[in-house]
CSV table of C-alpha atoms in Angstrom, one decimal:
chain,number,residue,atom,x,y,z
T,1034,MET,CA,20.0,-7.4,-1.5
T,1035,LYS,CA,21.4,-10.9,-0.7
T,1036,ARG,CA,23.6,-12.0,2.2
T,1037,LYS,CA,25.3,-15.4,2.8
T,1038,VAL,CA,24.4,-17.3,5.9
T,1039,VAL,CA,27.3,-18.3,8.1
T,1040,SER,CA,27.2,-21.0,10.8
T,1041,GLN,CA,27.9,-19.6,14.3
T,1042,GLY,CA,28.1,-22.6,16.6
T,1043,PRO,CA,25.8,-25.6,16.6
T,1044,SER,CA,22.5,-23.7,17.2
T,1045,SER,CA,22.7,-20.4,15.4
T,1046,MET,CA,23.3,-18.8,12.0
T,1047,MET,CA,24.7,-15.4,11.2
T,1048,VAL,CA,24.3,-12.8,8.4
T,1049,SER,CA,26.0,-9.4,8.1
T,1050,LEU,CA,24.2,-6.1,8.2
T,1051,PRO,CA,24.5,-3.7,5.2
T,1052,ILE,CA,27.2,-1.1,6.0
T,1053,LYS,CA,25.1,1.8,4.6
T,1054,TRP,CA,22.2,1.0,6.9
T,1055,VAL,CA,24.7,0.6,9.9
T,1056,LYS,CA,26.2,4.0,9.2
T,1057,GLU,CA,22.8,5.7,8.7
T,1058,PHE,CA,21.7,4.6,12.2
T,1059,GLY,CA,25.1,4.8,13.9
T,1060,ILE,CA,25.0,1.2,15.0
T,1061,LYS,CA,28.1,0.0,16.9
T,1062,LYS,CA,29.4,-3.2,18.3
T,1063,GLY,CA,27.4,-4.3,21.3
T,1064,ASP,CA,24.2,-2.4,20.2
T,1065,GLU,CA,20.9,-4.3,20.0
T,1066,VAL,CA,18.6,-4.5,17.0
T,1067,ASP,CA,15.0,-5.7,17.0
T,1068,ILE,CA,14.1,-8.7,14.8
T,1069,SER,CA,10.4,-9.4,13.9
T,1070,GLU,CA,9.1,-12.5,12.1
T,1071,VAL,CA,6.6,-11.6,9.3
T,1072,GLY,CA,5.7,-14.8,7.4
T,1073,GLN,CA,8.8,-15.8,5.4
T,1074,GLU,CA,10.4,-12.5,6.1
T,1075,LEU,CA,12.6,-11.2,9.0
T,1076,LEU,CA,12.3,-7.5,9.7
T,1077,ILE,CA,15.4,-6.0,11.3
T,1078,SER,CA,15.0,-2.6,12.9
T,1079,SER,CA,16.9,-0.2,15.1
T,1080,ASN,CA,15.5,1.9,17.9
T,1081,LYS,CA,18.1,4.6,17.0
T,1082,ARG,CA,17.3,7.5,14.7
T,1083,LYS,CA,19.1,8.1,11.5
T,1084,THR,CA,22.1,10.3,11.9
T,1085,GLY,CA,21.9,13.9,10.5
T,1086,ASN,CA,22.8,14.2,6.8
T,1087,LYS,CA,23.3,16.9,4.3
T,1088,ILE,CA,22.9,17.3,0.6
T,1089,ILE,CA,23.8,19.8,-2.2
T,1090,ILE,CA,21.4,20.2,-5.1
T,1091,ASN,CA,21.7,22.3,-8.3
T,1092,LEU,CA,18.3,23.7,-9.4
T,1093,GLU,CA,18.1,24.2,-13.1
T,1094,SER,CA,14.6,25.7,-13.5
T,1095,ASP,CA,12.5,28.4,-11.7
T,1096,ASN,CA,9.3,26.5,-12.4
T,1097,PRO,CA,7.6,26.5,-8.9
T,1098,LEU,CA,6.5,22.9,-9.1
T,1099,TYR,CA,10.0,21.8,-10.1
T,1100,VAL,CA,11.5,23.7,-7.1
T,1101,TYR,CA,8.8,22.4,-4.7
T,1102,ARG,CA,9.3,18.7,-5.7
T,1103,HIS,CA,13.0,19.0,-5.0
T,1104,LEU,CA,12.4,20.6,-1.6
T,1105,GLN,CA,9.7,18.0,-0.8
T,1106,ALA,CA,12.0,15.1,-1.7
T,1107,VAL,CA,14.8,16.4,0.6
T,1108,TYR,CA,12.3,16.8,3.4
T,1109,VAL,CA,10.4,13.5,3.3
T,1110,ASN,CA,13.7,11.5,2.8
T,1111,GLY,CA,14.9,12.8,6.2
T,1112,TYR,CA,17.7,15.2,5.3
T,1113,ASP,CA,18.5,17.7,8.0
T,1114,GLU,CA,20.3,20.2,5.8
T,1115,VAL,CA,20.3,21.1,2.1
T,1116,GLU,CA,22.2,23.6,0.1
T,1117,PHE,CA,20.4,24.7,-3.1
T,1118,LYS,CA,22.5,26.2,-5.8
T,1119,TYR,CA,20.8,28.3,-8.6
T,1120,SER,CA,21.3,31.0,-11.1
T,1121,SER,CA,18.1,32.9,-10.6
T,1122,THR,CA,17.0,34.9,-7.6
T,1123,LYS,CA,13.4,33.9,-8.5
T,1124,ILE,CA,14.3,30.4,-7.3
T,1125,ALA,CA,15.4,31.8,-4.0
T,1126,ASN,CA,12.1,33.5,-3.6
T,1127,ILE,CA,10.2,30.3,-4.4
T,1128,LEU,CA,12.3,28.4,-1.9
T,1129,GLN,CA,11.6,31.0,0.8
T,1130,GLU,CA,7.9,30.9,0.2
T,1131,TYR,CA,7.6,27.1,0.3
T,1132,THR,CA,9.9,26.7,3.3
T,1133,THR,CA,7.9,29.1,5.4
T,1134,GLY,CA,4.5,27.5,4.7
T,1135,SER,CA,4.8,23.9,3.8
T,1136,PHE,CA,7.5,22.0,5.8
T,1137,ILE,CA,7.3,21.6,9.6
T,1138,GLY,CA,10.6,22.3,11.2
T,1139,PHE,CA,12.5,23.5,8.1
T,1140,GLU,CA,13.9,27.0,8.1
T,1141,LEU,CA,15.9,29.1,5.6
T,1142,ILE,CA,19.0,30.0,7.5
T,1143,SER,CA,21.2,31.7,4.9
T,1144,GLN,CA,20.8,33.0,1.4
T,1145,ASP,CA,22.7,34.9,-1.4
T,1146,ASN,CA,22.3,35.4,-5.2
T,1147,GLU,CA,23.7,31.9,-6.0
T,1148,SER,CA,22.7,29.6,-3.2
T,1149,CYS,CA,20.8,29.2,0.1
T,1150,ILE,CA,20.9,26.7,3.0
T,1151,ILE,CA,17.7,25.2,4.5
T,1152,LYS,CA,18.0,23.4,7.7
T,1153,SER,CA,15.8,21.4,10.1
T,1154,LEU,CA,15.8,23.3,13.4
T,1155,SER,CA,13.6,20.8,15.3
T,1156,THR,CA,14.0,17.2,16.3
T,1157,GLU,CA,11.3,14.8,15.0
T,1158,LYS,CA,10.0,12.8,18.0
T,1159,GLU,CA,8.7,9.3,17.2
T,1160,GLU,CA,6.3,9.5,20.1
T,1161,GLU,CA,4.5,12.3,18.1
T,1162,PHE,CA,3.9,10.0,15.2
T,1163,GLU,CA,0.7,8.2,16.4
T,1164,ILE,CA,-0.8,11.5,17.6
T,1165,ILE,CA,-0.2,13.2,14.2
T,1166,LEU,CA,-1.4,10.2,12.2
T,1167,LYS,CA,-4.7,10.3,14.2
T,1168,ARG,CA,-5.0,14.0,13.5
T,1169,VAL,CA,-4.5,13.4,9.8
T,1170,PHE,CA,-7.2,10.7,9.9
T,1171,GLN,CA,-9.6,13.0,11.9
T,1172,GLY,CA,-8.9,15.8,9.4
T,1173,ILE,CA,-10.0,13.6,6.5
T,1174,LEU,CA,-13.2,12.7,8.4
T,1175,GLN,CA,-13.8,16.4,9.0
T,1176,MET,CA,-13.2,17.3,5.3
T,1177,ASP,CA,-15.6,14.5,4.3
T,1178,GLU,CA,-18.3,15.6,6.6
T,1179,LEU,CA,-18.0,19.2,5.6
T,1180,PHE,CA,-18.2,18.2,1.9
T,1181,TYR,CA,-21.3,16.0,2.5
T,1182,ASN,CA,-23.0,18.9,4.3
T,1183,PHE,CA,-22.1,21.2,1.5
T,1184,LEU,CA,-23.6,18.9,-1.1
T,1185,ARG,CA,-26.8,18.8,1.0
T,1186,LYS,CA,-27.1,22.4,2.0
T,1187,LYS,CA,-24.6,24.4,-0.2
T,1188,ASN,CA,-23.2,26.1,2.9
T,1189,ASN,CA,-19.9,28.1,3.0
T,1190,SER,CA,-17.5,25.3,3.9
T,1191,ILE,CA,-15.4,25.2,0.8
T,1192,ASP,CA,-12.6,27.5,2.1
T,1193,LEU,CA,-12.3,25.4,5.3
T,1194,ILE,CA,-12.0,22.2,3.3
T,1195,LEU,CA,-9.2,23.7,1.2
T,1196,ASN,CA,-7.4,24.9,4.4
T,1197,LEU,CA,-7.7,21.4,5.9
T,1198,GLU,CA,-6.2,20.0,2.7
T,1199,LYS,CA,-3.1,22.3,3.2
T,1200,ILE,CA,-2.8,21.1,6.8
T,1201,ASN,CA,-3.0,17.5,5.6
T,1202,ASN,CA,-0.1,18.1,3.2
T,1203,ARG,CA,2.1,19.5,6.0
T,1204,GLN,CA,1.2,16.7,8.4
T,1205,THR,CA,1.5,13.8,6.0
T,1206,MET,CA,4.9,15.0,4.8
T,1207,TYR,CA,6.0,15.3,8.4
T,1208,LEU,CA,4.9,11.7,9.0
T,1209,GLN,CA,6.9,10.5,5.9
T,1210,ARG,CA,9.9,12.3,7.3
T,1211,ILE,CA,9.7,10.5,10.6
T,1212,ILE,CA,9.3,7.2,8.8
T,1213,SER,CA,12.3,7.9,6.6
T,1214,LYS,CA,14.4,8.4,9.8
T,1215,GLY,CA,13.7,4.8,11.0
T,1216,LYS,CA,10.1,4.3,12.2
T,1217,VAL,CA,9.3,0.6,12.7
T,1218,GLY,CA,6.6,-0.7,10.3
T,1219,GLY,CA,7.6,2.2,8.0
T,1220,GLU,CA,6.7,0.5,4.7
T,1221,PHE,CA,3.0,0.2,5.6
T,1222,LEU,CA,2.8,3.5,7.5
T,1223,TYR,CA,4.4,5.3,4.6
T,1224,ALA,CA,1.8,3.9,2.3
T,1225,MET,CA,-1.0,4.9,4.7
T,1226,SER,CA,0.3,8.5,4.8
T,1227,ILE,CA,0.3,8.6,0.9
T,1228,PHE,CA,-3.3,7.3,0.7
T,1229,LEU,CA,-4.4,9.8,3.4
T,1230,GLU,CA,-2.8,12.6,1.4
T,1231,LYS,CA,-4.4,11.4,-1.8
T,1232,LEU,CA,-7.8,11.3,-0.1
T,1233,ALA,CA,-7.5,15.0,0.9
T,1234,ASN,CA,-6.4,15.8,-2.7
T,1235,GLU,CA,-9.6,14.4,-4.1
T,1236,TYR,CA,-11.7,16.9,-2.3
T,1237,LYS,CA,-9.4,19.7,-3.5
T,1238,PHE,CA,-9.7,18.4,-7.1
T,1239,ILE,CA,-13.5,18.3,-6.9
T,1240,ILE,CA,-13.6,21.9,-5.8
T,1241,HIS,CA,-11.0,23.1,-8.3
T,1242,ASN,CA,-12.9,21.5,-11.1
T,1243,ASN,CA,-16.1,23.2,-9.9
T,1244,ALA,CA,-17.9,19.8,-9.7
T,1245,HIS,CA,-19.2,20.6,-6.3
T,1246,ASN,CA,-21.6,23.1,-7.8
T,1247,GLU,CA,-23.2,20.6,-10.1
T,1248,LYS,CA,-26.7,19.3,-9.4
T,1249,VAL,CA,-26.7,16.5,-6.8
T,1250,GLY,CA,-29.5,14.0,-6.6
T,1251,LYS,CA,-30.8,11.8,-3.8
T,1252,LYS,CA,-28.9,8.7,-5.0
T,1253,ILE,CA,-25.6,10.6,-4.8
T,1254,LEU,CA,-26.4,11.9,-1.3
T,1255,LYS,CA,-27.4,8.4,-0.1
T,1256,TYR,CA,-24.2,6.9,-1.5
T,1257,TYR,CA,-22.1,9.7,0.1
T,1258,SER,CA,-23.7,9.0,3.5
T,1259,ARG,CA,-22.6,5.4,3.1
T,1260,LEU,CA,-19.1,6.5,2.1
T,1261,HIS,CA,-18.7,8.7,5.2
T,1262,ASN,CA,-19.9,5.8,7.4
T,1263,GLN,CA,-17.3,3.5,5.8
T,1264,MET,CA,-14.6,6.1,6.4
T,1265,GLU,CA,-15.6,6.3,10.1
T,1266,ASN,CA,-15.5,2.5,10.4
T,1267,ILE,CA,-12.0,2.4,8.9
T,1268,TYR,CA,-10.8,4.9,11.4
T,1269,ASP,CA,-12.3,2.9,14.2
T,1270,VAL,CA,-10.5,-0.2,13.0
T,1271,PHE,CA,-7.3,1.8,12.8
T,1272,THR,CA,-7.6,3.0,16.4
T,1273,ASN,CA,-8.9,-0.3,17.8
T,1274,TYR,CA,-8.2,-3.2,15.4
T,1275,ASP,CA,-11.0,-5.8,15.1
T,1276,SER,CA,-11.0,-8.5,12.4
T,1277,LYS,CA,-14.8,-8.8,12.5
T,1278,ALA,CA,-15.1,-5.1,11.9
T,1279,VAL,CA,-12.8,-5.4,8.9
T,1280,ALA,CA,-14.9,-8.2,7.5
T,1281,LYS,CA,-18.0,-6.0,7.9
T,1282,ILE,CA,-16.4,-3.1,6.1
T,1283,VAL,CA,-15.5,-5.4,3.2
T,1284,LEU,CA,-19.0,-6.9,3.0
T,1285,GLU,CA,-20.6,-3.4,3.0
T,1286,ASP,CA,-18.2,-2.1,0.3
T,1287,ILE,CA,-19.8,-0.2,-2.7
T,1288,ARG,CA,-20.2,-2.5,-5.7
T,1289,VAL,CA,-19.4,-1.7,-9.3
T,1290,GLU,CA,-23.1,-2.0,-10.4
T,1291,GLU,CA,-24.0,0.7,-7.9
T,1292,PHE,CA,-21.6,3.1,-9.5
T,1293,ARG,CA,-23.1,2.5,-12.9
T,1294,VAL,CA,-26.4,3.9,-11.6
T,1295,LEU,CA,-24.7,6.9,-10.0
T,1296,PHE,CA,-22.9,7.8,-13.2
T,1297,LYS,CA,-26.2,8.6,-14.8
T,1298,GLU,CA,-27.0,11.1,-12.1
T,1299,ASN,CA,-23.6,12.9,-11.9
T,1300,TYR,CA,-20.7,11.6,-13.9
T,1301,TYR,CA,-17.8,13.6,-12.5
T,1302,LEU,CA,-18.8,13.3,-8.8
T,1303,THR,CA,-19.3,9.6,-9.2
T,1304,TYR,CA,-15.9,9.2,-10.8
T,1305,ALA,CA,-14.3,11.2,-7.9
T,1306,PHE,CA,-16.2,9.1,-5.3
T,1307,MET,CA,-15.0,5.9,-7.1
T,1308,LYS,CA,-11.4,7.1,-6.5
T,1309,ILE,CA,-12.1,7.9,-2.9
T,1310,THR,CA,-13.6,4.5,-2.4
T,1311,ASP,CA,-10.6,2.8,-4.0
T,1312,LEU,CA,-8.3,4.8,-1.7
T,1313,LEU,CA,-10.2,3.7,1.3
T,1314,ARG,CA,-9.9,0.1,0.3
T,1315,SER,CA,-6.1,0.5,-0.1
T,1316,LEU,CA,-6.0,2.3,3.3
T,1317,LEU,CA,-7.8,-0.6,5.0
T,1318,PHE,CA,-5.4,-3.1,3.4
T,1319,GLN,CA,-2.4,-1.2,4.8
T,1320,ILE,CA,-4.1,-1.2,8.3
T,1321,VAL,CA,-4.5,-5.0,8.1
T,1322,LYS,CA,-0.9,-5.5,7.0
T,1323,LEU,CA,0.3,-3.3,9.8
T,1324,GLU,CA,-1.6,-5.3,12.3
T,1325,PHE,CA,0.4,-8.4,11.2
T,1326,VAL,CA,3.7,-6.6,11.6
T,1327,LYS,CA,2.8,-5.7,15.2
T,1328,LYS,CA,2.3,-9.4,15.9
């Protein structure tokens, strides 16, 4: 999007705001916006929330994943009300099941054989964002510790890990919904929420592929202990940013040649751990970028 710069007196320049953005946030003459300088970029943000919006969607398939993805897209993009139209009552049942268990604040308020209306009955509070983001982070740490203990002792923690993954899904989508409604620094926070969701998914994938029951040697356990420490250090940087701590995390990162050795011991787990390590790197990068936005 490009805007022409117009001279406004001897000491200031002016650009127009996109009308779509203005309408979404209900900005009027005399309102104030925040302007942050980020390198060569200017970040313009509003302390207002997006105004409520509605959408109508035709669902053409009763495939559960197809239905879920449409409901998820409506939710994370900040819509407050959606009317789904369909030709199969099976779709209505799928929508009811997912609405009840997966989306914080969404409720099915009316339904017939051809359509249903799902509406947000709660107001997302931006002050809740940091609290929930920390809970998501802490949930990942708990999943990781439970999984490490399972690899060591083969205890009965698998069901708890899977339950924590479901909680992670609900919470990360709620974070994405708040961001879509105008959270400052949203680009980096949205990416963080995606990486935290993907981290939780990796533990689920390991369990669903039954890789957790394979033989685990000492090298894998030693590596996993380092991985958990790295995760804790990244959380510490997130809660209390320290550039020296960031440098230490980078220097202690797992090297490619170390993975080559681990592949010989357990191929699938090593591959999964490589993906977790890569997600942690991406997460750390977003934390660093977010720190610059704050400045």
